[in-house]
CSV table of C-alpha atoms in Angstrom, one decimal:
chain,number,residue,atom,x,y,z
A,264,MET,CA,0.0,0.0,0.0
A,265,LEU,CA,1.7,3.2,-1.2
A,266,GLY,CA,5.1,1.6,-0.8
A,267,VAL,CA,4.5,0.5,2.7
A,268,ILE,CA,5.3,-3.2,3.4
A,269,ASP,CA,4.2,-5.3,6.4
A,270,LEU,CA,1.8,-2.7,7.8
A,271,PRO,CA,0.4,-4.9,10.6
A,272,THR,CA,3.9,-5.4,12.0
A,273,TYR,CA,4.6,-1.7,11.8
A,274,LEU,CA,1.4,-0.9,13.7
A,275,ALA,CA,2.1,-3.4,16.4
A,276,GLY,CA,5.6,-2.0,16.9
A,277,LEU,CA,4.3,1.5,16.8
A,278,VAL,CA,1.9,0.8,19.6
A,279,LEU,CA,4.6,-0.6,21.8
A,280,VAL,CA,6.9,2.4,21.1
A,281,VAL,CA,4.2,5.0,21.8
A,282,LEU,CA,3.3,3.4,25.1
A,283,LEU,CA,6.9,3.6,26.4
A,284,PRO,CA,7.1,6.4,28.9
A,285,GLY,CA,9.3,9.3,27.9
A,286,PRO,CA,9.8,13.1,28.6
A,287,ASN,CA,7.2,14.1,26.0
A,288,SER,CA,4.3,12.2,27.5
A,289,LEU,CA,5.3,12.9,31.1
A,290,TYR,CA,5.4,16.7,30.4
A,291,VAL,CA,2.0,16.6,28.7
A,292,LEU,CA,0.5,14.7,31.6
A,293,SER,CA,2.0,17.1,34.1
A,294,VAL,CA,0.7,20.2,32.2
A,295,ALA,CA,-2.8,18.7,31.9
A,296,ALA,CA,-2.9,17.9,35.7
A,297,ARG,CA,-1.8,21.4,36.6
A,298,LYS,CA,-3.6,23.6,34.0
A,299,GLY,CA,-6.4,21.5,32.4
A,300,VAL,CA,-7.4,20.0,29.1
A,301,ARG,CA,-6.9,23.0,26.8
A,302,THR,CA,-3.4,23.6,28.0
A,303,GLY,CA,-2.7,19.9,27.9
A,304,TYR,CA,-3.6,19.9,24.2
A,305,THR,CA,-1.4,23.0,23.7
A,306,ALA,CA,1.6,21.0,25.0
A,307,ALA,CA,0.6,18.0,23.0
A,308,ALA,CA,0.6,20.1,19.8
A,309,GLY,CA,4.2,21.0,20.6
A,310,VAL,CA,5.0,17.3,20.8
A,311,TRP,CA,3.2,16.6,17.5
A,312,CYS,CA,5.0,19.4,15.7
A,313,GLY,CA,8.3,18.2,17.1
A,314,ASP,CA,7.7,14.7,16.0
A,315,THR,CA,6.7,15.9,12.5
A,316,ALA,CA,10.0,17.8,12.3
A,317,LEU,CA,11.9,14.7,13.4
A,318,MET,CA,10.1,12.5,10.9
A,319,THR,CA,10.9,15.0,8.1
A,320,LEU,CA,14.5,15.2,9.1
A,321,SER,CA,14.8,11.5,9.2
A,322,ALA,CA,13.2,11.1,5.8
A,323,ALA,CA,15.7,13.7,4.5
A,324,GLY,CA,18.6,11.7,5.8
A,325,VAL,CA,19.6,13.9,8.7
A,326,ALA,CA,19.5,11.0,11.1
A,327,SER,CA,22.1,9.2,9.0
A,328,LEU,CA,24.3,12.3,9.2
A,329,LEU,CA,24.0,12.4,13.0
A,330,GLN,CA,24.8,8.7,13.2
A,331,ALA,CA,27.9,9.2,11.1
A,332,ASN,CA,29.1,12.4,12.8
A,333,ALA,CA,30.0,11.7,16.4
A,334,VAL,CA,30.7,15.4,17.1
A,335,LEU,CA,27.3,16.6,15.8
A,336,PHE,CA,25.5,13.8,17.6
A,337,GLY,CA,27.3,14.8,20.8
A,338,ILE,CA,26.3,18.4,20.4
A,339,VAL,CA,22.6,17.6,20.0
A,340,LYS,CA,22.8,14.9,22.7
A,341,TYR,CA,24.3,17.2,25.4
A,342,ALA,CA,22.1,20.1,24.5
A,343,GLY,CA,19.1,17.9,24.9
A,344,ALA,CA,20.4,16.5,28.2
A,345,GLY,CA,21.1,20.0,29.5
A,346,TYR,CA,17.6,21.2,28.7
A,347,LEU,CA,16.0,18.2,30.4
A,348,THR,CA,18.2,18.9,33.4
A,349,TRP,CA,17.1,22.5,33.5
A,350,LEU,CA,13.4,21.4,33.5
A,351,ALA,CA,14.1,18.8,36.2
A,352,VAL,CA,15.7,21.5,38.5
A,353,GLY,CA,12.7,23.7,38.0
A,354,MET,CA,10.3,20.9,38.9
A,355,LEU,CA,12.3,20.0,42.0
A,356,ARG,CA,12.4,23.6,43.1
A,357,ALA,CA,8.6,23.8,42.7
A,358,ALA,CA,8.3,20.6,44.7
A,359,HIS,CA,10.5,22.0,47.5
A,360,ALA,CA,8.2,25.1,47.7
A,361,MET,CA,5.1,22.8,47.8
A,362,TRP,CA,6.6,20.7,50.7
A,363,ARG,CA,7.3,23.9,52.6
A,364,ALA,CA,3.8,25.4,52.0
A,365,ARG,CA,1.8,22.2,52.5
A,366,ARG,CA,0.7,23.4,56.0
A,367,GLU,CA,-0.3,26.9,55.0
A,368,PRO,CA,-3.9,27.9,54.2
A,369,ALA,CA,-5.0,27.2,50.6
A,370,GLU,CA,-5.2,30.9,49.7
A,371,GLN,CA,-1.6,31.5,50.7
A,372,SER,CA,0.0,28.4,49.1
A,373,ALA,CA,-1.9,28.6,45.9
A,374,GLU,CA,-0.6,32.0,44.9
A,375,PRO,CA,3.2,31.1,44.6
A,376,GLU,CA,2.2,28.1,42.4
A,377,ALA,CA,0.1,30.2,40.2
A,378,VAL,CA,2.9,32.7,39.8
A,379,ALA,CA,5.4,29.9,39.1
A,380,VAL,CA,3.5,28.5,36.1
A,381,ALA,CA,2.2,31.8,34.8
A,382,GLY,CA,5.2,32.3,32.5
A,383,GLU,CA,5.2,28.8,31.3
A,384,ARG,CA,4.8,28.3,27.5
A,385,PRO,CA,3.7,24.6,27.2
A,386,PHE,CA,3.8,24.5,23.4
A,387,ARG,CA,7.3,25.8,23.1
A,388,ARG,CA,8.6,23.7,26.0
A,389,ALA,CA,7.1,20.5,24.6
A,390,LEU,CA,8.4,21.3,21.1
A,391,VAL,CA,12.0,21.8,22.4
A,392,ILE,CA,11.8,18.6,24.5
A,393,SER,CA,10.7,16.7,21.4
A,394,LEU,CA,13.3,18.2,19.1
A,395,PHE,CA,16.3,17.7,21.4
A,396,ASN,CA,16.0,14.0,21.2
A,397,PRO,CA,18.6,12.5,18.8
A,398,LYS,CA,17.7,9.0,19.8
A,399,ALA,CA,14.2,9.7,18.5
A,400,ILE,CA,15.6,10.8,15.1
A,401,LEU,CA,17.7,7.7,14.9
A,402,PHE,CA,14.7,5.6,15.9
A,403,PHE,CA,12.5,7.1,13.2
A,404,VAL,CA,15.0,6.4,10.4
A,405,ALA,CA,15.8,2.9,11.7
A,406,PHE,CA,12.2,1.9,12.2
A,407,PHE,CA,10.6,3.6,9.2
A,408,VAL,CA,13.1,2.3,6.7
A,409,GLN,CA,12.2,-1.3,7.4
A,410,PHE,CA,8.7,-0.7,6.1
A,411,VAL,CA,9.4,1.3,3.0
A,412,ASP,CA,9.5,-0.7,-0.3
A,413,PRO,CA,12.9,0.3,-1.8
A,414,GLY,CA,11.5,-0.3,-5.3
A,415,TYR,CA,8.6,2.1,-4.8
A,416,ALA,CA,8.8,5.2,-7.1
A,417,TYR,CA,7.6,7.7,-4.4
A,418,PRO,CA,9.3,6.9,-1.1
A,419,ALA,CA,8.4,10.2,0.4
A,420,LEU,CA,4.7,9.2,0.1
A,421,SER,CA,5.5,6.0,2.1
A,422,PHE,CA,7.1,8.1,4.9
A,423,VAL,CA,4.0,10.3,4.9
A,424,VAL,CA,1.7,7.3,5.4
A,425,LEU,CA,3.9,5.8,8.1
A,426,GLY,CA,4.2,9.3,9.8
A,427,ALA,CA,0.4,9.7,9.7
A,428,PHE,CA,-0.1,6.4,11.5
A,429,ALA,CA,2.5,7.5,14.1
A,430,GLN,CA,0.8,10.8,14.7
A,431,LEU,CA,-2.6,9.1,15.0
A,432,ALA,CA,-1.2,6.8,17.7
A,433,SER,CA,0.4,9.7,19.5
A,434,PHE,CA,-2.8,11.7,19.4
A,435,LEU,CA,-4.9,8.9,20.9
A,436,TYR,CA,-2.3,8.2,23.6
A,437,LEU,CA,-1.7,11.8,24.6
A,438,THR,CA,-5.5,12.4,24.7
A,439,ALA,CA,-5.8,9.6,27.2
A,440,LEU,CA,-3.0,11.1,29.3
A,441,ILE,CA,-4.6,14.6,29.1
A,442,PHE,CA,-7.9,13.5,30.4
A,443,SER,CA,-6.2,11.3,33.0
A,444,GLY,CA,-4.2,14.3,34.1
A,445,THR,CA,-7.3,16.4,34.7
A,446,ARG,CA,-8.8,13.7,36.9
A,447,LEU,CA,-5.5,13.7,38.9
A,448,ALA,CA,-5.7,17.5,39.3
A,449,SER,CA,-8.6,17.4,41.7
A,450,ALA,CA,-6.8,14.9,43.9
A,451,PHE,CA,-3.6,17.0,43.8
A,452,ARG,CA,-5.6,20.1,44.9
A,453,ARG,CA,-7.1,18.3,47.8
A,454,ARG,CA,-3.9,16.6,49.0
A,455,ARG,CA,-0.9,18.9,48.9
A,456,ARG,CA,1.5,16.2,50.0
A,457,LEU,CA,0.4,14.1,47.0
A,458,SER,CA,1.0,17.0,44.7
A,459,ALA,CA,4.4,17.8,46.1
A,460,GLY,CA,5.4,14.1,45.9
A,461,ALA,CA,4.2,13.8,42.3
A,462,THR,CA,6.2,16.9,41.3
A,463,THR,CA,9.2,15.6,43.0
A,464,ALA,CA,8.9,12.3,41.2
A,465,ALA,CA,8.4,14.1,37.8
A,466,GLY,CA,11.6,16.1,38.5
A,467,ALA,CA,13.5,12.9,39.3
A,468,LEU,CA,12.3,11.2,36.2
A,469,PHE,CA,13.4,14.2,34.0
A,470,LEU,CA,16.8,13.9,35.6
A,471,GLY,CA,16.8,10.2,34.7
A,472,PHE,CA,15.9,11.0,31.1
A,473,ALA,CA,18.8,13.6,31.0
A,474,VAL,CA,21.3,11.0,32.3
A,475,LYS,CA,20.0,8.3,29.9
A,476,LEU,CA,20.4,10.8,27.0
A,477,THR,CA,23.9,11.7,28.1
A,478,LEU,CA,24.9,8.0,28.0
A,479,ALA,CA,23.3,7.4,24.6
A,480,SER,CA,25.5,6.5,21.7
A,481,ALA,CA,25.0,6.9,18.0
Protein backbone atom coordinates (compact mmCIF):
# COMPACT_ATOMS: atom_id res chain seq x y z
CA MET A 1 0.00 0.00 0.00
CA LEU A 2 1.69 3.21 -1.25
CA GLY A 3 5.10 1.65 -0.84
CA VAL A 4 4.49 0.49 2.74
CA ILE A 5 5.25 -3.16 3.44
CA ASP A 6 4.19 -5.34 6.38
CA LEU A 7 1.80 -2.72 7.79
CA PRO A 8 0.42 -4.94 10.64
CA THR A 9 3.93 -5.44 12.04
CA TYR A 10 4.60 -1.72 11.80
CA LEU A 11 1.39 -0.89 13.67
CA ALA A 12 2.14 -3.42 16.39
CA GLY A 13 5.64 -2.04 16.90
CA LEU A 14 4.31 1.51 16.82
CA VAL A 15 1.86 0.84 19.63
CA LEU A 16 4.62 -0.58 21.81
CA VAL A 17 6.90 2.38 21.11
CA VAL A 18 4.20 5.01 21.78
CA LEU A 19 3.28 3.39 25.10
CA LEU A 20 6.86 3.55 26.39
CA PRO A 21 7.11 6.42 28.93
CA GLY A 22 9.27 9.35 27.94
CA PRO A 23 9.81 13.06 28.63
CA ASN A 24 7.22 14.13 26.05
CA SER A 25 4.32 12.16 27.49
CA LEU A 26 5.33 12.93 31.07
CA TYR A 27 5.38 16.67 30.37
CA VAL A 28 1.97 16.60 28.68
CA LEU A 29 0.52 14.69 31.63
CA SER A 30 1.97 17.14 34.14
CA VAL A 31 0.67 20.16 32.22
CA ALA A 32 -2.82 18.69 31.93
CA ALA A 33 -2.86 17.87 35.65
CA ARG A 34 -1.84 21.42 36.57
CA LYS A 35 -3.64 23.55 34.01
CA GLY A 36 -6.44 21.52 32.42
CA VAL A 37 -7.44 19.96 29.11
CA ARG A 38 -6.94 22.97 26.85
CA THR A 39 -3.39 23.64 28.01
CA GLY A 40 -2.67 19.92 27.90
CA TYR A 41 -3.56 19.89 24.21
CA THR A 42 -1.37 22.97 23.70
CA ALA A 43 1.59 20.99 25.04
CA ALA A 44 0.57 17.95 22.98
CA ALA A 45 0.56 20.13 19.85
CA GLY A 46 4.19 20.97 20.58
CA VAL A 47 4.99 17.27 20.76
CA TRP A 48 3.22 16.58 17.46
CA CYS A 49 5.02 19.43 15.71
CA GLY A 50 8.34 18.23 17.09
CA ASP A 51 7.67 14.66 16.01
CA THR A 52 6.68 15.86 12.53
CA ALA A 53 9.95 17.76 12.26
CA LEU A 54 11.92 14.71 13.39
CA MET A 55 10.13 12.48 10.88
CA THR A 56 10.86 15.00 8.11
CA LEU A 57 14.52 15.22 9.08
CA SER A 58 14.76 11.46 9.22
CA ALA A 59 13.22 11.10 5.75
CA ALA A 60 15.70 13.69 4.48
CA GLY A 61 18.64 11.69 5.80
CA VAL A 62 19.62 13.93 8.73
CA ALA A 63 19.47 10.96 11.10
CA SER A 64 22.11 9.20 9.03
CA LEU A 65 24.28 12.31 9.25
CA LEU A 66 23.95 12.36 13.03
CA GLN A 67 24.77 8.68 13.19
CA ALA A 68 27.89 9.17 11.07
CA ASN A 69 29.12 12.37 12.76
CA ALA A 70 30.00 11.75 16.40
CA VAL A 71 30.70 15.43 17.12
CA LEU A 72 27.35 16.61 15.76
CA PHE A 73 25.54 13.82 17.58
CA GLY A 74 27.32 14.80 20.81
CA ILE A 75 26.30 18.45 20.45
CA VAL A 76 22.63 17.56 20.01
CA LYS A 77 22.80 14.94 22.75
CA TYR A 78 24.31 17.18 25.41
CA ALA A 79 22.13 20.14 24.48
CA GLY A 80 19.07 17.94 24.94
CA ALA A 81 20.37 16.54 28.22
CA GLY A 82 21.08 20.05 29.48
CA TYR A 83 17.57 21.21 28.66
CA LEU A 84 16.00 18.21 30.40
CA THR A 85 18.20 18.88 33.44
CA TRP A 86 17.06 22.51 33.52
CA LEU A 87 13.42 21.36 33.46
CA ALA A 88 14.11 18.84 36.22
CA VAL A 89 15.70 21.47 38.46
CA GLY A 90 12.68 23.72 37.96
CA MET A 91 10.32 20.90 38.92
CA LEU A 92 12.34 20.01 42.00
CA ARG A 93 12.43 23.64 43.12
CA ALA A 94 8.65 23.85 42.71
CA ALA A 95 8.28 20.60 44.66
CA HIS A 96 10.45 22.01 47.45
CA ALA A 97 8.19 25.07 47.67
CA MET A 98 5.14 22.78 47.80
CA TRP A 99 6.60 20.75 50.67
CA ARG A 100 7.30 23.93 52.63
CA ALA A 101 3.84 25.38 51.95
CA ARG A 102 1.78 22.24 52.53
CA ARG A 103 0.74 23.36 56.03
CA GLU A 104 -0.28 26.87 54.99
CA PRO A 105 -3.89 27.90 54.20
CA ALA A 106 -4.98 27.16 50.65
CA GLU A 107 -5.19 30.85 49.68
CA GLN A 108 -1.57 31.49 50.71
CA SER A 109 -0.01 28.40 49.14
CA ALA A 110 -1.91 28.58 45.85
CA GLU A 111 -0.56 32.02 44.92
CA PRO A 112 3.15 31.09 44.56
CA GLU A 113 2.24 28.08 42.44
CA ALA A 114 0.11 30.23 40.15
CA VAL A 115 2.94 32.73 39.76
CA ALA A 116 5.45 29.94 39.07
CA VAL A 117 3.48 28.53 36.14
CA ALA A 118 2.17 31.83 34.78
CA GLY A 119 5.19 32.34 32.51
CA GLU A 120 5.23 28.76 31.26
CA ARG A 121 4.84 28.26 27.51
CA PRO A 122 3.68 24.64 27.17
CA PHE A 123 3.78 24.51 23.36
CA ARG A 124 7.32 25.84 23.09
CA ARG A 125 8.60 23.75 25.97
CA ALA A 126 7.08 20.53 24.59
CA LEU A 127 8.43 21.34 21.13
CA VAL A 128 11.99 21.78 22.42
CA ILE A 129 11.76 18.59 24.50
CA SER A 130 10.70 16.71 21.39
CA LEU A 131 13.31 18.22 19.07
CA PHE A 132 16.30 17.73 21.39
CA ASN A 133 16.05 13.97 21.22
CA PRO A 134 18.63 12.53 18.82
CA LYS A 135 17.70 8.98 19.75
CA ALA A 136 14.19 9.69 18.48
CA ILE A 137 15.61 10.81 15.13
CA LEU A 138 17.71 7.67 14.89
CA PHE A 139 14.71 5.57 15.91
CA PHE A 140 12.51 7.07 13.23
CA VAL A 141 14.95 6.38 10.44
CA ALA A 142 15.83 2.90 11.72
CA PHE A 143 12.19 1.94 12.25
CA PHE A 144 10.59 3.58 9.21
CA VAL A 145 13.09 2.32 6.66
CA GLN A 146 12.20 -1.28 7.44
CA PHE A 147 8.67 -0.73 6.15
CA VAL A 148 9.37 1.26 2.98
CA ASP A 149 9.53 -0.66 -0.30
CA PRO A 150 12.93 0.25 -1.82
CA GLY A 151 11.50 -0.28 -5.29
CA TYR A 152 8.59 2.13 -4.84
CA ALA A 153 8.76 5.21 -7.08
CA TYR A 154 7.64 7.70 -4.43
CA PRO A 155 9.33 6.85 -1.11
CA ALA A 156 8.38 10.24 0.37
CA LEU A 157 4.73 9.20 0.13
CA SER A 158 5.54 6.02 2.06
CA PHE A 159 7.09 8.10 4.85
CA VAL A 160 3.98 10.31 4.92
CA VAL A 161 1.74 7.25 5.37
CA LEU A 162 3.94 5.84 8.14
CA GLY A 163 4.15 9.25 9.82
CA ALA A 164 0.37 9.69 9.68
CA PHE A 165 -0.13 6.41 11.55
CA ALA A 166 2.51 7.47 14.09
CA GLN A 167 0.80 10.81 14.71
CA LEU A 168 -2.61 9.15 15.04
CA ALA A 169 -1.24 6.76 17.67
CA SER A 170 0.40 9.69 19.48
CA PHE A 171 -2.85 11.70 19.38
CA LEU A 172 -4.86 8.88 20.94
CA TYR A 173 -2.25 8.20 23.62
CA LEU A 174 -1.71 11.83 24.60
CA THR A 175 -5.47 12.42 24.65
CA ALA A 176 -5.81 9.61 27.18
CA LEU A 177 -3.01 11.14 29.26
CA ILE A 178 -4.56 14.61 29.14
CA PHE A 179 -7.93 13.46 30.45
CA SER A 180 -6.22 11.27 33.03
CA GLY A 181 -4.24 14.32 34.13
CA THR A 182 -7.35 16.42 34.69
CA ARG A 183 -8.75 13.70 36.93
CA LEU A 184 -5.54 13.67 38.93
CA ALA A 185 -5.66 17.46 39.29
CA SER A 186 -8.58 17.45 41.71
CA ALA A 187 -6.80 14.92 43.92
CA PHE A 188 -3.63 17.03 43.83
CA ARG A 189 -5.57 20.13 44.91
CA ARG A 190 -7.13 18.30 47.85
CA ARG A 191 -3.94 16.60 48.97
CA ARG A 192 -0.91 18.89 48.88
CA ARG A 193 1.47 16.18 50.02
CA LEU A 194 0.42 14.07 47.01
CA SER A 195 0.96 17.05 44.70
CA ALA A 196 4.41 17.75 46.13
CA GLY A 197 5.35 14.08 45.90
CA ALA A 198 4.19 13.82 42.28
CA THR A 199 6.15 16.95 41.31
CA THR A 200 9.25 15.55 43.04
CA ALA A 201 8.86 12.26 41.16
CA ALA A 202 8.44 14.10 37.85
CA GLY A 203 11.62 16.10 38.48
CA ALA A 204 13.53 12.94 39.34
CA LEU A 205 12.29 11.23 36.19
CA PHE A 206 13.41 14.15 34.03
CA LEU A 207 16.85 13.93 35.63
CA GLY A 208 16.83 10.24 34.75
CA PHE A 209 15.93 11.05 31.14
CA ALA A 210 18.81 13.55 31.01
CA VAL A 211 21.28 10.97 32.32
CA LYS A 212 19.99 8.34 29.89
CA LEU A 213 20.38 10.76 26.98
CA THR A 214 23.90 11.66 28.10
CA LEU A 215 24.87 7.98 28.03
CA ALA A 216 23.26 7.40 24.63
CA SER A 217 25.48 6.54 21.69
CA ALA A 218 24.96 6.90 17.98
